[in-house]
Amino acid sequence: MKKILFLVFSLLLCSMMLVSAFAAEYEMIGELYEKWTTEGYPEYVTGVWSTYGDMSHLTIGIIDGEKGENGKAEILALIENDSSVTFTTQKYSRNYLVGIMDELDGYIKKGLAFSCGGVYEIENVVKLTLLEDHMDDEASEAVKLEMQEKYGDAVAFDYGEGIITEDLIAPIDLGPVKEMIESGNVHIYYTDIESTPEKSNKIFYIVLVAALTLALGMPVFFFRKNRLMKTTNGEVISEAPLCDKEIENMIKDSDPEYPTELDEKISKIIVNRDK
Amino acid sequence: MNEKELGVLFCSFREGNNEAFSEIYNELKKPVFTIAYRITFVREIAEDITQELFLKLYTSPPDASVRNPRAWIFRMARNLAIDALRKKQCSDIDEVTLSFDDTERINSGIDIEKALSSLSLSEREIVSLHIDGGLGFREIGKALGISLTSAYRKYKSALNKLRRML
């Protein structure tokens, strides 16, 4: 009896050790999300948002198709608690939309009637908010048409007011946040304002938004940590943190030169053997 | 060249077509040399391994039961490289890393070789088999005797280390 008990106990111990040996890298999906926010999102991710308003359960958008399915499997292999995540499929990768947003930032900075814009992860578009006063503005209309022609349904427009707040933490007293917008390193939270302010108030808000953008954007601009990737001559070829693909390409590009004399050497040995 | 085409070439070579061996050699010589070099970091040893491997391959090519000849060959290259390191009397080969101060940031220029040399042997194997050899993590896991998940995790960890240095 003692032997049986000992055997059962040993098997139990072994199975526990096996479980810990194959444990996933992250306990909850939130930990993986934190990593993405600092190190960059994978190409197959279209967006990440809270399912129930906190970090305990997240919804992850993945690219529709095989690439997305592989990505989903990769995510599930990395997390221990797969009940903390729900997947949904979407059309555009988050990195692609952020790329568009970066391009559109140039227009926003020119003040072409856009109060703000950003990547709307749930809707899987880059949305630009136009001020009602500029609805008929020719320049704005031209830009709008240009954007629609260039990016198709990856870009959308609406009319309303945007509110820029501190980055990273959603404003609690702002009411239900419709969407989080990310523009560069500045996070903007957008909410619908039900009451239409007076015109004078609107100017005040515009000035406030501009001032806050400057106040938040300048330190981010100046103190953002960039890892400089340079050639041996010192020429800067990239300022962004390296993504996996870039590192892989760097490794491929640095392959050692194959010694061509080896071809002849091997060939001679083979010919001699065949003789 | 995909696995099927490579398999056909091996089949042809086994039937006595030496031209097929030339094609196999030209297809695989560079990745074999690179994998051997990335593991040993000694050019001469990598050359010897490449030579030894292709001579072995010429005299005894993988039989038809080998489903993935590419992975089979790269596993062979990896084993020869490990043997070569052992011959160099490295007592703890898993800790073999070339001299590199991890705190030293590479700000003045790209030196991917230096960064790669700071990885552990098993990390270098995985990175090289995946990037230079184009093997999937399942095949790498088989070659190294570890699970797919472990291979993937080690690969990601190696890339993170490289990211911090570059």
XYZ file of C-alpha atoms in Angstrom:
441
model
C 0.000 0.000 0.000
C 2.832 2.313 0.935
C 4.466 1.605 -2.408
C 1.288 2.511 -4.301
C 0.926 5.723 -2.327
C 4.554 6.577 -3.000
C 4.055 5.892 -6.720
C 0.934 8.081 -6.873
C 2.713 10.864 -5.008
C 5.706 10.644 -7.376
C 3.471 10.797 -10.445
C 1.656 13.804 -8.988
C 4.950 15.552 -8.319
C 6.212 14.806 -11.822
C 3.041 16.152 -13.437
C 3.310 19.338 -11.358
C 6.902 19.783 -12.489
C 5.884 19.229 -16.095
C 3.124 21.822 -15.828
C 5.529 24.412 -14.456
C 8.108 23.560 -17.122
C 5.622 24.229 -19.897
C 4.101 27.275 -18.236
C 3.341 30.149 -20.575
C 5.394 33.314 -20.517
C 2.588 35.597 -19.287
C -0.078 34.836 -16.759
C -2.648 37.304 -18.078
C -3.148 38.946 -21.439
C -2.656 42.353 -19.775
C 1.025 41.569 -19.265
C 1.503 40.823 -22.943
C -0.379 44.009 -23.807
C 1.975 46.002 -21.554
C 4.890 44.540 -23.479
C 3.352 45.530 -26.791
C 2.804 49.099 -25.618
C 6.504 49.458 -24.862
C 8.046 47.271 -27.551
C 5.600 47.636 -30.403
C 2.593 45.689 -31.596
C 2.894 42.603 -33.807
C 1.848 43.098 -37.421
C -1.137 40.784 -37.046
C -2.730 42.846 -34.229
C -5.391 45.363 -35.278
C -6.118 46.734 -31.815
C -6.508 45.986 -28.120
C -9.249 47.251 -25.859
C -10.783 46.479 -22.517
C -13.794 44.211 -22.770
C -15.362 45.113 -19.423
C -13.688 48.401 -18.569
C -10.677 47.024 -16.741
C -7.485 45.156 -17.548
C -8.688 41.766 -16.374
C -10.184 40.940 -19.747
C -9.077 42.342 -23.071
C -10.377 42.038 -26.585
C -7.681 41.669 -29.203
C -8.331 42.495 -32.815
C -6.360 40.390 -35.258
C -5.961 40.573 -39.020
C -8.527 38.538 -40.878
C -6.981 35.489 -42.538
C -4.144 33.035 -42.037
C -1.705 35.616 -40.686
C -4.196 36.546 -37.976
C -4.936 32.921 -37.129
C -1.221 32.216 -36.718
C -0.948 35.315 -34.543
C -3.852 34.154 -32.393
C -2.119 30.809 -31.864
C 1.077 32.660 -30.967
C -0.758 34.775 -28.378
C -2.500 31.755 -26.861
C 0.846 29.976 -26.590
C 2.256 32.924 -24.659
C -0.447 33.351 -22.027
C -1.391 31.058 -19.235
C -4.925 32.295 -18.651
C -6.577 32.302 -22.056
C -9.963 33.118 -20.508
C -8.677 36.691 -20.052
C -8.854 37.364 -23.774
C -11.406 37.463 -26.562
C -10.442 37.695 -30.214
C -12.119 39.489 -33.049
C -11.044 39.824 -36.671
C -10.566 43.123 -38.462
C -9.176 44.406 -41.744
C -6.229 46.681 -40.994
C -3.221 46.109 -38.770
C -2.764 48.600 -35.952
C 0.745 49.434 -37.167
C -0.634 50.273 -40.601
C -3.243 52.629 -39.118
C -0.666 54.280 -36.856
C 1.477 54.800 -39.976
C -1.438 56.602 -41.648
C -2.029 58.642 -38.499
C 1.584 59.765 -38.441
C 1.201 60.950 -42.006
C -2.037 62.748 -41.217
C -0.461 64.458 -38.220
C 1.184 66.762 -40.742
C -2.226 68.000 -41.886
C -3.488 68.388 -38.338
C -0.462 70.473 -37.442
C -1.257 72.752 -40.398
C -4.569 73.471 -38.675
C -6.699 72.354 -41.572
C -9.927 72.349 -39.623
C -9.200 69.080 -37.866
C -9.490 69.358 -34.122
C -7.847 66.008 -33.578
C -7.541 62.556 -35.008
C -6.400 59.128 -34.122
C -6.573 55.399 -34.494
C -9.992 54.090 -33.488
C -9.130 50.540 -32.650
C -12.662 49.231 -32.191
C -13.796 50.675 -35.507
C -10.437 49.791 -37.100
C -10.053 53.152 -38.810
C -8.091 56.360 -38.537
C -10.706 58.949 -37.730
C -10.316 62.660 -38.156
C -12.612 64.965 -36.278
C -13.584 68.047 -38.232
C -14.794 71.188 -36.572
C -18.307 72.109 -37.515
C -17.268 75.686 -38.366
C -15.000 74.362 -41.096
C -17.396 71.897 -42.644
C -17.497 73.873 -45.878
C -13.866 74.863 -45.826
C -12.420 74.225 -49.293
C -8.974 73.240 -48.082
C -10.421 70.786 -45.568
C -12.668 69.260 -48.183
C -9.715 68.826 -50.557
C -7.681 67.082 -47.877
C -10.651 64.908 -46.974
C -11.077 63.789 -50.597
C -7.354 63.212 -50.948
C -7.311 61.041 -47.837
C -10.331 59.035 -48.937
C -8.763 58.388 -52.323
C -5.409 57.411 -50.834
C -6.501 55.263 -47.910
C -10.028 54.191 -48.799
C -12.044 52.928 -45.842
C -9.012 52.972 -43.538
C -9.787 56.653 -42.935
C -13.090 58.041 -41.663
C -14.318 61.502 -40.761
C -16.751 62.864 -38.229
C -17.742 66.179 -36.763
C -17.510 67.105 -33.139
C -15.149 68.073 -30.373
C -12.057 66.285 -29.219
C -10.600 66.433 -25.739
C -6.923 65.880 -25.157
C -5.941 64.695 -21.705
C -2.951 63.198 -19.956
C -1.478 60.240 -21.744
C -1.693 56.638 -20.637
C -4.534 56.951 -18.115
C -8.097 57.399 -19.264
C -9.803 60.385 -17.635
C -12.251 59.042 -15.066
C -14.324 62.228 -14.806
C -14.753 62.518 -18.542
C -17.716 60.214 -18.610
C -17.853 57.224 -20.909
C -14.884 57.441 -23.224
C -15.983 56.730 -26.770
C -12.528 55.856 -27.998
C -8.915 56.206 -27.131
C -6.930 57.955 -29.795
C -3.235 57.607 -30.095
C -1.199 60.077 -32.037
C 2.507 59.526 -31.866
C 3.295 59.190 -28.196
C 0.405 61.344 -27.049
C -2.802 59.594 -26.109
C -5.977 61.501 -26.735
C -9.329 60.445 -25.314
C -12.364 61.306 -27.307
C -15.844 61.709 -25.922
C -19.042 63.078 -27.376
C -20.076 66.429 -26.011
C -23.844 66.520 -25.977
C -24.351 70.218 -25.421
C -23.203 72.515 -28.207
C -21.102 75.305 -26.740
C -21.457 78.923 -27.779
C -19.117 80.153 -30.483
C -16.964 82.047 -27.986
C -16.676 78.868 -25.935
C -15.629 76.999 -29.038
C -12.725 79.387 -29.611
C -11.765 78.932 -25.961
C -11.778 75.144 -26.381
C -9.723 75.350 -29.561
C -7.115 77.515 -27.810
C -7.187 75.123 -24.838
C -6.723 72.091 -27.074
C -3.840 73.778 -28.908
C -2.166 74.781 -25.628
C -2.551 71.299 -24.151
C -1.239 69.709 -27.328
C 1.831 71.897 -27.135
C 2.258 71.326 -23.401
C 1.974 67.552 -23.745
C 3.574 67.170 -27.124
C 6.731 69.220 -26.653
C 8.166 67.280 -23.688
C 7.256 64.050 -25.433
C 8.955 65.302 -28.572
C 12.113 66.400 -26.820
C 12.484 63.669 -24.243
C 11.331 60.687 -26.187
C 13.914 57.977 -25.903
C 15.221 57.027 -29.286
C 17.698 54.307 -29.924
C 19.813 55.466 -32.791
C 20.675 52.862 -35.317
C 23.751 53.928 -37.226
C 26.022 52.590 -39.855
C 29.702 52.228 -39.058
C 30.210 55.638 -40.680
C 27.951 57.167 -38.079
C 25.095 57.840 -40.472
C 21.715 57.560 -38.734
C 19.460 55.172 -40.627
C 16.631 54.771 -38.113
C 15.466 56.442 -34.945
C 12.679 54.101 -33.940
C 13.094 51.233 -31.466
C 13.856 48.163 -33.523
C 11.032 45.767 -34.185
C 11.567 42.002 -34.545
C 11.502 42.206 -38.332
C 14.224 44.850 -38.367
C 16.450 42.791 -36.082
C 15.882 39.707 -38.227
C 16.784 41.680 -41.349
C 19.905 43.025 -39.682
C 20.989 39.480 -38.850
C 20.296 38.340 -42.409
C 22.232 41.282 -43.815
C 25.214 40.562 -41.608
C 25.627 36.953 -42.756
C 29.329 36.078 -43.000
C 30.718 36.006 -46.501
C 30.851 32.491 -47.872
C 34.420 31.385 -48.700
C 34.241 30.674 -52.440
C 37.528 28.745 -52.335
C 35.642 26.086 -50.357
C 33.659 25.180 -53.498
C 36.820 24.174 -55.286
C 38.208 22.371 -52.239
C 35.096 20.229 -51.782
C 34.806 19.611 -55.503
C 38.436 18.355 -55.682
C 37.925 15.946 -52.769
C 34.771 14.550 -54.361
C 36.458 14.118 -57.761
C 39.426 12.322 -56.115
C 37.075 10.020 -54.224
C 35.146 9.178 -57.369
C 38.368 8.208 -59.114
C 13.579 25.959 -53.256
C 10.883 24.249 -51.211
C 11.068 20.957 -49.301
C 9.407 19.005 -52.089
C 11.898 20.224 -54.689
C 14.774 19.472 -52.341
C 13.382 15.988 -51.735
C 13.189 15.394 -55.500
C 16.813 16.487 -55.879
C 17.938 14.091 -53.143
C 15.980 11.312 -54.789
C 17.657 12.092 -58.094
C 21.088 12.190 -56.420
C 20.511 8.836 -54.734
C 19.829 7.449 -58.193
C 23.249 8.625 -59.335
C 22.638 12.113 -60.724
C 25.621 14.209 -59.566
C 24.135 17.356 -61.059
C 21.436 17.123 -58.410
C 24.117 17.183 -55.720
C 25.555 20.395 -57.216
C 22.130 21.999 -56.981
C 21.701 20.842 -53.401
C 25.165 22.155 -52.563
C 24.502 25.565 -54.112
C 21.170 25.827 -52.319
C 22.439 24.901 -48.868
C 26.105 25.841 -48.677
C 25.546 29.394 -47.452
C 23.012 28.632 -44.682
C 25.105 25.656 -43.526
C 28.237 27.809 -43.339
C 26.350 30.650 -41.608
C 24.783 28.341 -39.008
C 28.174 26.774 -38.268
C 29.766 30.198 -38.028
C 27.059 31.663 -35.789
C 27.468 28.763 -33.363
C 31.263 28.605 -33.308
C 32.209 32.157 -34.297
C 35.395 30.767 -35.810
C 35.577 31.040 -39.576
C 38.034 28.175 -40.063
C 35.905 25.810 -37.975
C 32.793 26.829 -39.918
C 34.619 26.062 -43.169
C 35.709 22.644 -41.863
C 32.152 21.860 -40.756
C 30.726 22.858 -44.144
C 33.267 20.684 -45.918
C 32.718 17.714 -43.606
C 28.945 17.988 -43.875
C 28.806 18.057 -47.666
C 31.295 15.204 -47.975
C 29.164 13.139 -45.597
C 26.104 14.127 -47.565
C 27.782 13.038 -50.796
C 28.666 9.607 -49.466
C 25.496 9.006 -47.493
C 22.582 11.265 -48.426
C 19.418 11.159 -46.300
C 17.152 8.295 -47.303
C 13.617 8.684 -48.575
C 12.169 8.364 -45.077
C 13.580 11.806 -44.143
C 10.611 14.092 -44.648
C 12.390 17.399 -44.193
C 15.904 17.100 -45.621
C 16.656 20.783 -45.032
C 15.985 20.492 -41.300
C 17.909 17.205 -41.267
C 20.973 18.896 -42.807
C 20.846 21.948 -40.578
C 20.503 19.695 -37.536
C 23.611 17.906 -38.752
C 25.430 21.250 -39.157
C 24.393 22.231 -35.657
C 25.606 18.909 -34.193
C 28.946 19.187 -35.972
C 29.352 22.736 -34.668
C 28.600 21.628 -31.104
C 31.110 18.780 -31.465
C 33.694 21.245 -32.724
C 33.095 23.461 -29.713
C 33.441 20.457 -27.413
C 36.721 19.589 -29.059
C 37.897 23.043 -28.156
C 37.500 21.837 -24.570
C 34.789 24.223 -23.505
C 33.698 22.882 -20.158
C 30.264 24.469 -20.057
C 29.246 25.066 -23.628
C 25.879 26.544 -22.795
C 27.619 29.439 -21.124
C 29.989 30.042 -23.990
C 29.687 33.623 -25.073
C 32.346 35.739 -26.620
C 33.641 38.674 -24.644
C 31.022 41.353 -24.636
C 30.041 43.715 -21.890
C 26.257 43.708 -21.740
C 26.235 47.186 -20.278
C 28.068 48.463 -23.303
C 25.568 50.016 -25.677
C 26.280 49.960 -29.342
C 25.789 53.607 -30.104
C 28.590 54.274 -32.483
C 27.771 51.721 -35.115
C 25.966 48.547 -35.947
C 27.830 45.489 -34.824
C 25.319 42.745 -35.039
C 28.035 40.108 -34.808
C 29.132 41.490 -31.477
C 25.570 41.554 -30.232
C 24.947 37.990 -31.445
C 28.091 36.792 -29.736
C 26.711 37.977 -26.414
C 23.786 35.533 -26.650
C 24.023 32.128 -25.036
C 24.900 29.193 -27.246
C 21.341 27.829 -27.285
C 19.956 31.273 -28.171
C 22.459 31.623 -31.015
C 21.498 28.177 -32.294
C 17.802 29.042 -32.332
C 18.299 32.473 -33.905
C 20.557 31.081 -36.602
C 18.441 28.008 -37.369
C 15.354 30.230 -37.662
C 16.785 33.204 -39.522
C 19.663 31.707 -41.529
C 18.202 28.218 -41.924
C 14.571 29.272 -42.246
C 13.431 26.474 -39.917
C 10.151 26.727 -38.025
C 10.073 26.499 -34.238
C 8.661 22.973 -34.340
C 11.668 21.789 -36.361
C 14.075 23.743 -34.168
C 12.483 22.207 -31.078
C 13.052 18.735 -32.551
C 16.645 19.555 -33.447
C 17.468 20.839 -29.976
C 15.289 18.400 -28.042
C 13.023 21.076 -26.590
C 9.352 21.935 -27.005
C 8.006 24.260 -29.683
C 6.983 26.769 -27.013
C 10.426 26.735 -25.406
C 12.073 27.272 -28.780
C 9.754 30.185 -29.529
C 10.226 31.719 -26.079
C 13.999 31.456 -26.276
C 13.939 33.034 -29.717
C 11.839 35.966 -28.510
C 14.061 36.380 -25.471
C 17.130 36.444 -27.733
C 15.552 39.121 -29.937
C 14.712 41.185 -26.849
C 18.316 40.957 -25.716
C 19.500 42.063 -29.149
C 16.974 44.921 -29.150
C 18.373 46.208 -25.875
C 21.877 46.223 -27.307
C 21.191 47.678 -30.726
